[in-house]
Amino acid sequence: DDGSEDLTFQQSLLTAKESLDSVSDIKYDPASKNPYYEYTEDDGVNHTVWFLDASTAYNQLQAAKPYGIAGFALWRLGSEDPSLWSIFGSGGKTGSPDDLAKIKYGYDVDFEGTGEILQVVAQPQDGIRDIRAGNTGQIDHEVYQQMPSSYVIQRTGDKPGKIALTFDDGPDPVWTPQVLDVLKQKGVKATFFIVGENGQANPELVKRIVAEGNEIGNHSFTHPNLAEVPLRVTDLELNATERLIEALTGRSTRLFRAPYFGDAEPRTPDEIDPTVQAQNLGYISVGLHLDPDDWKLRNDDGSPHTAEQIVSEVVEQAKNTTQEERGNIVLLHDSGGNRQATVDALPMLIDQLRANGYEFTTVAGLADMTEDEAMPPIPQDQSFYTKTDAYVFYAISILGWIMKWLFLVGIILGLGRMAFIGALAFAQYARSRRREAERFGEGFEPLVSVVVPAFNEERVIVNTIMSLLASDYKNFEIVIVDDGSTDKTFKVVKEAFAREPKVTVFSKENGGKAEALNYGWRVAKGDVIIALDADTLFQPQTIGALAHRFADKTIGAVAGNAKVGNRINVVTKWQALEYVTSQNFDRRAFASLNCITVVPGSVGAWRRSVLEEAGGFSSDTLAEDQDLTIQVRKLGCHIGYEENAVGLTEAPDSLRNLAKQRFRWSYGTLQCMWKHKTALLNPRYGTLGFIAMPNVWIFQVFFPLVSPI
């Protein structure tokens, strides 16, 4: 050991700042191309400090270039001249020496004084140096003109023999009252750094803390890591908590402790920024040196963290008398988990510290502040605003309580619904298997009319008709209703199927889908009417599967199995999954209770006589298929589900189009529910009124409405 000492770049500049008369005393050695300085301590010991900076790194990079070095590594991160990053890690380009003229402030923080109450007394400032490169391309001239400086934090509150108890994260309805009981019994006052949302949920505890002579500090509203959030969020967190404290106690507070503040000394600029922000708002930041980690439920070896250990750790830490680490402030917690060990430790801790000669005080006492200075009373002229804030926080608290219970009820209902729907769907599946085994309805072959309303569908209409003509079922006709298309839909169908007797095409003025459907089924000849969207493709078995179900005279309509046909991207693939797991799953389940609410326009069939009795499709809503389905069910008809009747529909392939479709569906559903509101909880309509419609109101209207909140 030659007696030398390693320093970081910032430590070397800090030593120079404290030891040299002038920044010009930093010299540059042209032979080694290194900066250095010399100084003599008060005891006569001479020191020479050689240090590496961004200019030396620049020269090293330049010297290595001719050797084709693939890359460079930096040792040790945090010890370097921060200006180095303007030339380092730039893909082999070292930039210009002029880039190094500004000396950026370093990563360390300069602390002055002793204690755990912090005040930022100086902000960082960049330094300046004059740098020039010679003919070789390397820097051969460097003169430091202005030293950089980092944050300077003044520490105060060091009072040997005094101890202040502080409690973070409360108030908690279980643990805070027990803590207050112990403090009152022992005659000790403490400082509670409350979390705003906990104070809002437990306003009486906030009032009790102050009423019993304790102090309250600001610990943010939602307990975020303030070093990781924007400054405007820090402002909002502190202001919201401040207004809550004022509204509940009639006093403000000047005491602040940042969440996740592990000790009395923030070490990085990110950790200091919240302190600076709080200071700008009028707060003083309160740190700590006595921390028993009472929040830990278990030790590192897995054993329980006991009350005795908490007491022992505080007492042992309090014995530390070094200037940097001795402490007066104890950090404990009255919320955030099981705090039984803290509650059990508190009376023992108070007795032990008193026995060791310590006197209890508050943070205000350590800061030489009176009660009114630490927690100033609200002026009378602001009392109106304070009362208004109190009502606002009360309303928010009630709303939060309501939303919490809605959330819990929603989870319970959702899980219950899932189990209920699953059981019903399984029952329907079993019945469908029995029907297949019995070959139900295979001898029943009524004339089926497939009505296809079309508006500007020249691109897809031919494929749709071709899929229908490929059907295994033979006794059917196709009725195309051109609803005033502005493209060549009518002409395309006419030309493509002029010689196909099953296809008939009509043209009418545009009147909307419902009107086109009504026109179509009224000119059709079949006893079973299938309403088909022009962009949907039927599989060969679909028409027959739908028709055979009408062998049951009680059936008024049958919902088919709609699937997504254009699975071309993530949007459509997710919809394909939704169609299988949600829409068709629900229809299968509700078929067991005869309360299907939607026979989809993409694949569904209706008994003609029922259509006539129901009055056909209505234009009252945007969901004409749902409207008619509910009306048919109100007539007392059964509505079935046929999984073998598969229709491949075109789903929206972009989020924009999907949003438009879902808005139309949602609004149409709401219109239908309102139109048929008399069926809700009406015994006349059985499961429609007591299961299907409440299901829509709760799970398709109410919960989607409140879920964004």
XYZ file of C-alpha atoms in Angstrom:
709
model
C 0.000 0.000 0.000
C 1.568 3.301 -1.148
C -0.862 5.392 0.886
C -2.763 6.672 -2.146
C -6.542 6.940 -2.138
C -9.032 6.381 -4.961
C -11.487 9.193 -5.637
C -14.368 9.523 -8.058
C -14.314 12.417 -10.495
C -16.865 14.292 -8.409
C -14.947 13.641 -5.192
C -11.776 14.985 -6.766
C -13.542 18.201 -7.836
C -15.240 18.561 -4.448
C -11.867 18.202 -2.738
C -10.419 20.808 -5.106
C -13.303 23.163 -4.373
C -12.726 22.847 -0.628
C -8.908 22.895 -0.695
C -7.815 25.262 -3.475
C -7.871 29.043 -3.447
C -8.878 29.216 -7.100
C -10.106 26.908 -9.830
C -7.069 27.985 -11.826
C -4.926 25.968 -9.408
C -5.999 22.851 -11.329
C -3.116 22.258 -13.730
C -2.739 20.249 -16.923
C 0.332 18.059 -17.460
C 1.164 18.110 -21.211
C 3.356 15.008 -20.958
C 0.737 12.661 -19.472
C -2.173 14.801 -20.720
C -3.799 14.518 -17.321
C -5.237 17.235 -15.053
C -3.973 17.436 -11.470
C -3.733 19.747 -8.474
C -1.842 20.008 -5.225
C -2.852 21.220 -1.782
C -1.612 21.175 1.802
C -3.785 20.272 4.784
C -3.789 22.241 8.013
C -1.523 19.623 9.584
C 1.099 20.239 6.907
C 0.478 17.073 4.891
C 0.907 17.639 1.159
C -1.442 16.003 -1.348
C -1.245 15.605 -5.112
C -4.444 14.601 -6.879
C -4.237 13.196 -10.409
C -7.616 12.547 -11.940
C -9.151 11.338 -15.179
C -11.880 13.359 -16.824
C -13.689 13.515 -20.164
C -10.620 14.974 -21.902
C -8.421 12.035 -20.884
C -11.138 9.632 -22.055
C -11.302 11.499 -25.378
C -7.547 11.072 -25.858
C -7.755 7.367 -24.990
C -10.486 6.837 -27.576
C -8.480 8.739 -30.195
C -5.362 6.704 -29.446
C -7.262 3.418 -29.789
C -8.875 4.264 -33.125
C -5.985 3.151 -35.402
C -6.052 -0.332 -33.835
C -9.597 -1.089 -34.947
C -10.937 -1.563 -31.440
C -14.432 -3.064 -31.698
C -15.795 -1.404 -28.589
C -15.024 0.209 -25.271
C -16.099 -0.436 -21.687
C -16.333 2.012 -18.811
C -15.153 1.260 -15.308
C -16.570 2.281 -12.891
C -20.094 3.578 -13.567
C -20.863 6.511 -11.315
C -17.238 7.477 -10.831
C -16.776 9.089 -14.259
C -16.923 12.651 -15.503
C -20.595 12.913 -16.620
C -19.495 14.903 -19.686
C -17.906 11.691 -20.926
C -21.309 10.554 -22.201
C -21.286 13.216 -24.907
C -18.489 11.265 -26.644
C -18.808 7.741 -25.250
C -21.078 5.054 -26.679
C -21.738 6.905 -29.943
C -20.941 4.119 -32.393
C -17.211 4.753 -32.566
C -17.569 8.497 -33.148
C -15.739 10.551 -30.544
C -17.269 13.859 -31.523
C -15.551 17.194 -31.056
C -13.468 18.383 -28.072
C -15.829 21.356 -27.920
C -18.511 18.940 -26.693
C -16.537 18.625 -23.455
C -16.352 22.321 -22.606
C -19.368 22.079 -20.311
C -18.678 20.140 -17.109
C -21.908 18.526 -16.030
C -22.629 18.198 -12.336
C -22.100 14.725 -10.936
C -24.183 12.038 -9.345
C -23.252 12.581 -5.702
C -24.996 14.892 -3.257
C -23.120 17.237 -0.937
C -24.420 17.159 2.633
C -23.636 19.748 5.251
C -24.478 19.686 8.939
C -25.954 16.956 11.109
C -29.501 15.768 11.590
C -32.432 14.274 9.739
C -34.355 17.400 8.772
C -33.342 18.361 5.261
C -33.245 21.573 3.293
C -31.850 21.950 -0.219
C -29.647 25.055 -0.062
C -27.976 24.896 -3.479
C -29.054 23.663 -6.889
C -26.694 21.962 -9.367
C -24.669 24.125 -11.725
C -22.523 23.134 -14.681
C -18.841 23.992 -14.786
C -16.777 25.341 -17.693
C -13.343 24.419 -19.052
C -11.347 25.568 -22.058
C -10.265 22.613 -24.218
C -8.174 22.626 -27.376
C -6.883 19.854 -29.608
C -3.453 19.822 -31.255
C -2.347 18.674 -34.688
C -2.484 15.027 -33.600
C -6.212 15.290 -32.968
C -5.737 14.741 -29.253
C -6.476 17.298 -26.546
C -3.277 18.958 -25.355
C -4.707 21.995 -23.559
C -7.253 22.088 -20.733
C -8.017 24.912 -18.309
C -10.741 24.634 -15.665
C -12.537 28.001 -15.525
C -15.579 27.275 -13.345
C -16.183 24.345 -11.049
C -19.432 22.387 -11.344
C -21.551 21.895 -8.261
C -24.224 19.373 -7.355
C -27.094 19.556 -4.911
C -26.144 20.799 -1.465
C -28.424 19.669 1.347
C -28.323 21.223 4.804
C -29.049 18.764 7.604
C -30.457 20.041 10.896
C -32.339 18.694 13.886
C -29.433 16.969 15.615
C -30.321 17.016 19.314
C -28.450 14.406 21.369
C -30.655 12.759 23.963
C -33.889 13.515 22.084
C -36.002 10.949 20.212
C -38.957 11.559 17.881
C -41.283 8.703 16.952
C -42.740 8.875 13.440
C -45.360 6.623 11.857
C -45.768 6.275 8.088
C -48.541 5.105 5.744
C -51.571 5.466 8.041
C -54.108 5.929 9.253
C -55.348 2.363 9.439
C -58.643 1.469 11.154
C -57.051 -1.525 12.918
C -53.539 -0.441 13.886
C -53.604 3.354 14.217
C -56.099 3.345 17.146
C -53.893 0.857 19.000
C -50.813 3.001 18.382
C -52.646 6.097 19.626
C -53.811 4.220 22.727
C -50.212 3.287 23.610
C -48.921 6.820 22.989
C -51.678 8.294 25.148
C -51.029 5.775 27.906
C -47.285 6.508 27.882
C -47.683 10.272 27.543
C -45.706 10.452 24.296
C -46.460 12.630 21.273
C -45.512 11.439 17.795
C -45.577 12.555 14.176
C -47.825 10.694 11.726
C -46.985 10.973 8.028
C -50.342 10.065 6.543
C -51.245 8.799 3.087
C -54.085 10.927 1.738
C -56.296 8.095 0.514
C -56.028 6.387 3.908
C -56.898 9.642 5.643
C -59.878 10.082 3.348
C -61.083 6.585 4.244
C -60.551 7.160 7.995
C -61.277 10.848 8.678
C -62.051 10.371 12.382
C -58.600 8.897 12.963
C -56.966 11.930 11.347
C -58.940 14.164 13.691
C -58.015 12.010 16.696
C -54.301 12.162 15.877
C -54.347 15.953 16.077
C -56.810 16.118 18.982
C -54.432 14.063 21.143
C -51.556 16.456 20.513
C -49.721 14.568 17.800
C -48.413 16.033 14.556
C -49.383 15.168 11.011
C -47.068 15.213 8.022
C -47.689 14.810 4.299
C -46.755 11.397 2.872
C -48.470 11.879 -0.540
C -52.002 10.840 -1.473
C -51.512 7.425 -3.112
C -47.982 6.520 -1.918
C -46.192 6.453 -5.301
C -42.433 6.531 -5.684
C -42.146 10.270 -6.321
C -38.722 9.795 -7.900
C -40.441 7.944 -10.748
C -43.411 10.235 -11.465
C -43.552 13.630 -13.225
C -43.266 16.733 -11.050
C -46.854 17.718 -11.840
C -47.966 14.414 -10.310
C -45.903 15.190 -7.213
C -47.676 18.558 -6.987
C -51.051 16.855 -7.266
C -50.163 14.221 -4.665
C -49.013 16.789 -2.106
C -51.764 19.325 -2.749
C -54.523 16.726 -2.493
C -53.173 15.436 0.815
C -52.687 18.984 2.105
C -56.277 19.908 1.321
C -57.489 16.769 3.061
C -55.502 17.584 6.200
C -56.828 21.145 6.189
C -60.410 19.992 5.687
C -60.273 17.461 8.527
C -58.144 19.273 11.119
C -58.430 22.991 10.375
C -54.646 23.081 10.088
C -52.134 22.688 7.299
C -48.740 21.050 7.702
C -45.182 21.929 6.769
C -43.824 18.429 7.406
C -43.180 16.101 4.492
C -41.638 12.698 4.012
C -41.388 11.115 0.574
C -42.679 7.540 0.191
C -39.973 4.880 -0.104
C -37.556 7.249 1.674
C -35.180 4.652 3.085
C -32.955 6.970 5.121
C -32.262 10.597 5.946
C -30.151 11.233 2.873
C -31.402 11.029 -0.715
C -28.457 9.932 -2.802
C -29.369 10.775 -6.397
C -30.918 13.733 -8.235
C -34.055 11.653 -8.900
C -34.490 11.173 -5.162
C -33.840 14.845 -4.442
C -36.327 16.221 -6.981
C -39.365 15.427 -4.780
C -37.608 17.120 -1.857
C -36.988 20.227 -3.959
C -40.571 20.195 -5.209
C -41.924 19.852 -1.681
C -39.625 22.623 -0.476
C -40.943 24.902 -3.231
C -44.432 24.225 -1.856
C -43.366 25.291 1.630
C -42.548 21.931 3.207
C -39.520 20.790 5.150
C -38.412 17.246 4.392
C -38.067 14.835 7.272
C -35.702 11.899 7.019
C -34.670 9.275 9.544
C -31.691 7.321 10.791
C -33.343 4.898 13.209
C -35.127 2.291 11.115
C -35.927 -1.165 12.546
C -37.636 -2.287 9.320
C -40.815 -2.942 11.276
C -42.692 -3.350 7.980
C -40.987 -6.700 7.482
C -43.111 -9.589 8.679
C -40.182 -11.997 8.471
C -36.419 -11.825 8.784
C -34.066 -12.874 6.007
C -33.883 -16.391 7.462
C -37.668 -16.743 7.337
C -38.252 -16.380 11.062
C -40.912 -13.919 12.288
C -39.793 -10.328 12.799
C -40.726 -9.911 16.452
C -41.519 -6.943 18.671
C -38.394 -7.670 20.698
C -36.246 -7.412 17.564
C -37.820 -4.072 16.658
C -37.000 -2.702 20.114
C -33.474 -4.107 20.034
C -32.718 -2.668 16.587
C -33.877 0.845 17.496
C -31.995 0.847 20.792
C -28.830 -0.409 19.106
C -29.039 2.137 16.272
C -29.613 4.940 18.779
C -26.211 4.182 20.311
C -24.443 5.230 17.099
C -22.723 8.547 17.821
C -20.921 9.132 14.522
C -21.750 12.489 12.981
C -22.968 10.960 9.727
C -25.200 8.235 11.162
C -26.411 9.228 14.618
C -30.119 9.771 14.677
C -33.033 11.242 16.563
C -35.949 10.098 14.386
C -37.435 6.593 14.533
C -39.365 5.264 11.547
C -42.321 2.986 12.341
C -45.468 2.101 10.415
C -49.115 2.086 11.469
C -50.486 0.772 8.174
C -49.558 -1.203 5.080
C -50.017 -4.703 6.476
C -50.033 -6.608 9.738
C -48.552 -4.195 12.300
C -49.088 -6.310 15.419
C -45.338 -6.518 16.041
C -45.068 -2.710 15.888
C -47.977 -2.258 18.307
C -46.472 -4.821 20.692
C -43.024 -3.231 20.433
C -44.160 0.351 21.027
C -44.654 0.299 24.846
C -41.438 -1.685 25.328
C -39.548 0.697 23.047
C -40.770 3.780 24.903
C -39.857 2.283 28.279
C -36.419 1.135 27.091
C -35.485 4.468 25.504
C -36.597 6.349 28.604
C -34.557 3.986 30.734
C -31.565 4.799 28.536
C -32.018 8.501 29.269
C -33.764 9.650 26.110
C -36.450 12.318 26.126
C -39.308 12.074 23.643
C -40.164 14.982 21.398
C -41.766 15.521 18.004
C -40.294 16.388 14.618
C -41.341 19.988 15.246
C -39.370 19.898 18.478
C -36.245 18.735 16.651
C -36.759 21.505 14.084
C -37.218 24.148 16.820
C -40.721 24.836 15.540
C -43.825 25.554 17.579
C -47.033 23.614 17.018
C -48.510 26.477 15.008
C -45.356 26.722 12.900
C -45.341 23.004 12.096
C -49.112 22.848 11.570
C -50.358 26.396 10.931
C -54.068 27.002 11.657
C -56.194 27.823 8.613
C -57.050 31.557 8.498
C -60.697 32.409 9.115
C -61.098 33.906 5.647
C -60.297 30.485 4.153
C -62.700 28.484 6.328
C -65.373 28.416 3.612
C -62.997 26.753 1.155
C -61.848 24.324 3.832
C -65.417 23.273 4.567
C -66.072 22.894 0.854
C -63.012 20.656 0.575
C -64.324 18.595 3.483
C -67.621 17.967 1.684
C -65.792 17.135 -1.536
C -63.521 14.616 0.193
C -66.526 13.138 1.985
C -68.321 12.713 -1.337
C -65.219 11.185 -2.912
C -64.888 8.830 0.050
C -68.498 7.699 -0.318
C -68.002 7.252 -4.059
C -64.847 5.242 -3.409
C -66.732 3.034 -0.947
C -69.503 2.505 -3.481
C -67.046 1.694 -6.260
C -65.168 -0.746 -4.028
C -68.335 -2.661 -3.270
C -69.457 -2.471 -6.877
C -66.133 -3.982 -7.851
C -66.513 -6.800 -5.320
C -70.142 -7.392 -6.262
C -69.136 -7.346 -9.932
C -66.511 -10.031 -9.329
C -68.957 -12.189 -7.385
C -71.710 -11.750 -9.969
C -69.271 -12.331 -12.818
C -67.965 -15.576 -11.329
C -71.480 -16.680 -10.453
C -72.679 -15.862 -13.948
C -69.784 -17.792 -15.460
C -70.647 -20.901 -13.448
C -74.365 -20.522 -14.173
C -73.890 -19.954 -17.903
C -71.409 -22.808 -18.089
C -73.854 -25.251 -16.524
C -76.662 -24.145 -18.836
C -74.436 -24.312 -21.909
C -73.401 -27.842 -21.005
C -77.062 -28.830 -20.591
C -77.921 -27.369 -24.000
C -74.954 -29.179 -25.553
C -76.213 -32.466 -24.133
C -79.677 -31.837 -25.585
C -78.235 -31.008 -29.002
C -76.323 -34.298 -28.984
C -79.559 -36.146 -28.219
C -81.308 -34.369 -31.111
C -78.553 -35.411 -33.473
C -78.749 -38.984 -32.244
C -82.506 -38.994 -32.798
C -82.029 -37.334 -36.246
C -84.665 -34.823 -35.215
C -86.487 -33.008 -38.036
C -84.651 -34.645 -40.939
C -87.908 -35.543 -42.673
C -89.236 -32.015 -42.282
C -88.313 -29.949 -45.355
C -90.394 -26.769 -45.626
C -89.748 -24.160 -48.282
C -87.091 -21.828 -46.921
C -86.720 -18.263 -48.173
C -83.295 -16.709 -47.644
C -83.752 -12.925 -47.657
C -80.568 -10.937 -48.297
C -80.838 -7.131 -47.949
C -77.993 -5.474 -49.846
C -76.766 -1.904 -49.974
C -73.601 -1.275 -52.025
C -72.466 -4.899 -51.733
C -71.231 -5.504 -55.300
C -67.882 -6.681 -53.919
C -69.225 -9.566 -51.810
C -72.783 -10.337 -52.933
C -71.841 -12.941 -55.561
C -69.784 -14.976 -53.074
C -72.649 -14.854 -50.582
C -75.162 -16.181 -53.121
C -72.736 -18.872 -54.315
C -72.357 -20.129 -50.734
C -76.159 -20.397 -50.487
C -76.471 -22.287 -53.774
C -73.925 -24.809 -52.491
C -76.328 -25.799 -49.703
C -77.125 -29.464 -48.981
C -80.755 -28.435 -48.458
C -82.683 -28.255 -51.738
C -86.070 -26.736 -50.976
C -85.191 -23.060 -50.739
C -85.241 -19.791 -52.626
C -82.992 -16.743 -52.444
C -84.544 -13.272 -52.354
C -82.081 -10.425 -52.913
C -83.381 -6.959 -51.982
C -81.227 -4.159 -53.395
C -81.906 -1.315 -50.970
C -81.226 1.601 -53.317
C -77.546 0.834 -53.829
C -75.454 3.513 -55.535
C -73.048 0.927 -56.934
C -73.701 -1.996 -59.306
C -75.125 -4.461 -56.773
C -78.406 -4.989 -58.651
C -76.690 -5.325 -62.038
C -74.048 -7.720 -60.727
C -76.676 -10.063 -59.260
C -78.870 -9.868 -62.363
C -76.031 -10.734 -64.706
C -74.452 -13.417 -62.542
C -77.654 -15.330 -61.720
C -79.979 -14.570 -64.631
C -80.472 -18.284 -65.307
C -80.624 -19.430 -61.686
C -84.273 -20.145 -60.775
C -83.589 -20.106 -57.051
C -82.402 -16.480 -57.148
C -84.790 -13.543 -57.393
C -83.585 -9.965 -57.152
C -85.664 -6.888 -56.336
C -84.694 -3.237 -56.229
C -86.281 -0.524 -54.102
C -85.528 2.953 -52.836
C -83.200 3.096 -49.880
C -85.113 2.747 -46.630
C -82.765 0.958 -44.295
C -82.071 -2.650 -43.430
C -85.287 -3.298 -41.480
C -87.464 -2.035 -44.334
C -85.515 -4.101 -46.869
C -85.946 -7.242 -44.753
C -89.678 -6.638 -44.434
C -89.973 -6.159 -48.184
C -88.059 -9.365 -48.772
C -89.936 -11.739 -46.482
C -93.302 -10.375 -47.637
C -92.549 -11.162 -51.307
C -90.943 -14.465 -50.360
C -92.886 -17.738 -50.547
C -91.312 -19.802 -47.791
C -92.761 -20.853 -44.446
C -89.303 -20.370 -42.887
C -87.536 -17.058 -43.402
C -83.774 -16.759 -43.038
C -82.490 -13.187 -42.758
C -78.914 -13.035 -43.984
C -76.373 -10.201 -44.019
C -74.898 -9.704 -47.474
C -71.334 -10.170 -46.211
C -71.983 -13.562 -44.564
C -71.158 -16.963 -46.070
C -73.203 -20.054 -45.190
C -71.699 -23.511 -44.933
C -73.520 -26.245 -46.921
C -75.352 -27.695 -43.907
C -76.529 -24.361 -42.477
C -79.900 -23.899 -44.218
C -80.958 -27.475 -43.502
C -79.852 -27.301 -39.870
C -81.990 -24.208 -39.344
C -85.006 -25.564 -41.252
C -85.153 -28.894 -39.417
C -85.555 -27.158 -36.039
C -88.975 -25.855 -37.118
C -90.331 -29.387 -36.965
C -90.960 -28.397 -33.352
C -94.209 -26.415 -33.538
C -93.279 -24.339 -30.466
C -90.193 -22.901 -32.162
C -90.673 -19.339 -33.407
C -87.048 -18.544 -34.278
C -83.641 -20.210 -34.324
C -80.279 -18.532 -33.741
C -77.376 -19.948 -35.691
C -73.685 -20.254 -34.908
C -72.033 -17.025 -36.078
C -68.278 -17.161 -36.587
C -65.720 -14.698 -37.894
C -64.771 -15.531 -41.470
C -62.061 -12.920 -42.108
C -59.440 -13.859 -39.510
C -56.752 -11.722 -41.090
C -55.195 -9.764 -38.201
C -55.139 -9.439 -34.430
C -58.369 -7.433 -34.346
C -60.387 -10.039 -36.237
C -58.734 -12.987 -34.477
C -59.672 -11.585 -31.069
C -63.238 -11.135 -32.310
C -63.246 -14.735 -33.504
C -62.345 -15.827 -29.988
C -65.019 -13.551 -28.536
C -67.721 -14.947 -30.844
C -66.962 -18.486 -29.652
C -66.390 -17.871 -25.927
C -68.938 -15.135 -25.331
C -71.715 -14.624 -27.845
C -72.344 -18.204 -28.929
C -71.616 -19.529 -25.443
C -74.300 -17.211 -24.029
C -76.828 -18.172 -26.707
C -76.226 -21.853 -26.045
C -76.841 -21.273 -22.318
C -79.893 -19.045 -22.668
C -81.429 -21.502 -25.117
C -81.758 -23.871 -22.155
C -84.008 -21.316 -20.445
C -85.752 -20.099 -23.603
C -84.517 -16.550 -23.154
C -82.184 -15.851 -26.086
C -82.318 -12.096 -26.691
C -80.619 -11.928 -30.110
C -81.159 -14.066 -33.185
C -78.219 -12.630 -35.164
C -78.753 -11.072 -38.555
C -75.753 -12.976 -39.845
C -77.335 -16.403 -39.296
C -80.880 -16.818 -37.973
C -84.261 -18.142 -39.068
C -87.881 -17.196 -38.325
C -91.235 -18.928 -38.709
C -93.227 -16.865 -41.209
C -96.449 -16.931 -39.195
C -94.581 -15.630 -36.145
C -93.000 -12.864 -38.203
C -96.445 -11.786 -39.333
C -97.795 -11.832 -35.779
C -94.801 -9.853 -34.491
C -95.167 -7.251 -37.237
C -91.835 -7.970 -38.896
C -88.612 -6.063 -38.406
C -88.900 -2.656 -36.739
C -86.933 0.506 -37.506
C -87.369 1.776 -33.941
C -83.862 0.704 -32.912
C -80.398 0.182 -34.367
C -80.617 -3.499 -33.365
C -83.578 -4.713 -35.409
C -82.630 -8.373 -34.920
C -82.588 -8.058 -31.123
C -85.797 -6.033 -31.143
C -87.621 -8.719 -33.139
C -86.159 -11.543 -31.025
C -87.509 -10.045 -27.806
C -90.883 -9.399 -29.441
C -91.119 -13.025 -30.631
C -90.217 -14.279 -27.152
C -92.888 -12.020 -25.633
C -95.422 -13.755 -27.909
C -94.665 -16.972 -26.031
C -92.638 -18.695 -28.727
C -89.550 -20.766 -28.090
C -86.259 -19.510 -29.527
C -83.685 -22.189 -30.192
C -79.960 -22.329 -30.873
C -78.462 -24.489 -33.614
C -74.697 -24.909 -33.420
C -74.471 -26.721 -36.787
C -75.936 -23.713 -38.603
C -72.627 -21.955 -39.175
C -72.427 -18.521 -40.763
C -69.051 -16.943 -41.516
C -69.448 -13.203 -41.145
C -67.173 -10.285 -41.980
C -65.915 -8.711 -38.747
C -64.410 -5.194 -38.565
C -60.701 -5.427 -39.345
C -59.597 -2.182 -37.665
C -60.047 -0.738 -34.197
C -61.815 2.275 -35.646
C -64.431 0.171 -37.426
C -64.734 -2.129 -34.426
C -65.470 0.851 -32.192
C -68.165 2.031 -34.595
C -69.776 -1.421 -34.678
C -69.711 -1.845 -30.898
C -71.173 1.608 -30.369
C -74.008 0.724 -32.744
C -74.564 -2.584 -30.955
C -74.448 -1.003 -27.502
C -76.771 1.833 -28.414
C -79.129 -0.558 -30.176
C -79.169 -2.848 -27.133
C -79.972 0.086 -24.869
C -82.808 1.102 -27.209
C -84.222 -2.425 -27.157
C -84.043 -2.690 -23.382
C -85.889 0.593 -23.036
C -88.474 -0.289 -25.680
C -89.267 -3.579 -23.948
C -88.789 -2.335 -20.378
C -92.237 -3.597 -19.381
C -90.903 -7.152 -19.728
C -88.258 -6.595 -17.030
C -89.127 -8.634 -13.910
C -92.564 -9.296 -15.375
C -93.833 -12.783 -14.389
C -95.774 -12.949 -17.654
C -92.543 -13.312 -19.629
C -90.798 -15.797 -17.339
C -87.059 -16.198 -17.850
C -86.977 -13.343 -20.363
C -87.978 -10.858 -17.675
C -86.191 -12.437 -14.717
C -82.935 -13.694 -16.258
C -82.217 -12.471 -19.781
C -83.138 -8.808 -19.406
C -81.510 -8.360 -15.959
C -78.428 -10.010 -17.481
C -78.365 -7.389 -20.247
C -78.970 -4.463 -17.885
C -76.298 -5.578 -15.416
C -73.567 -7.065 -17.600
C -74.054 -5.257 -20.918
C -75.201 -1.833 -19.748
C -74.414 -1.060 -16.108
C -70.994 -2.652 -15.573
C -69.554 -1.442 -18.910
C -70.824 2.014 -17.961
C -69.066 2.141 -14.568
C -65.980 0.060 -15.413
C -63.919 3.023 -16.734
C -64.375 4.747 -13.358
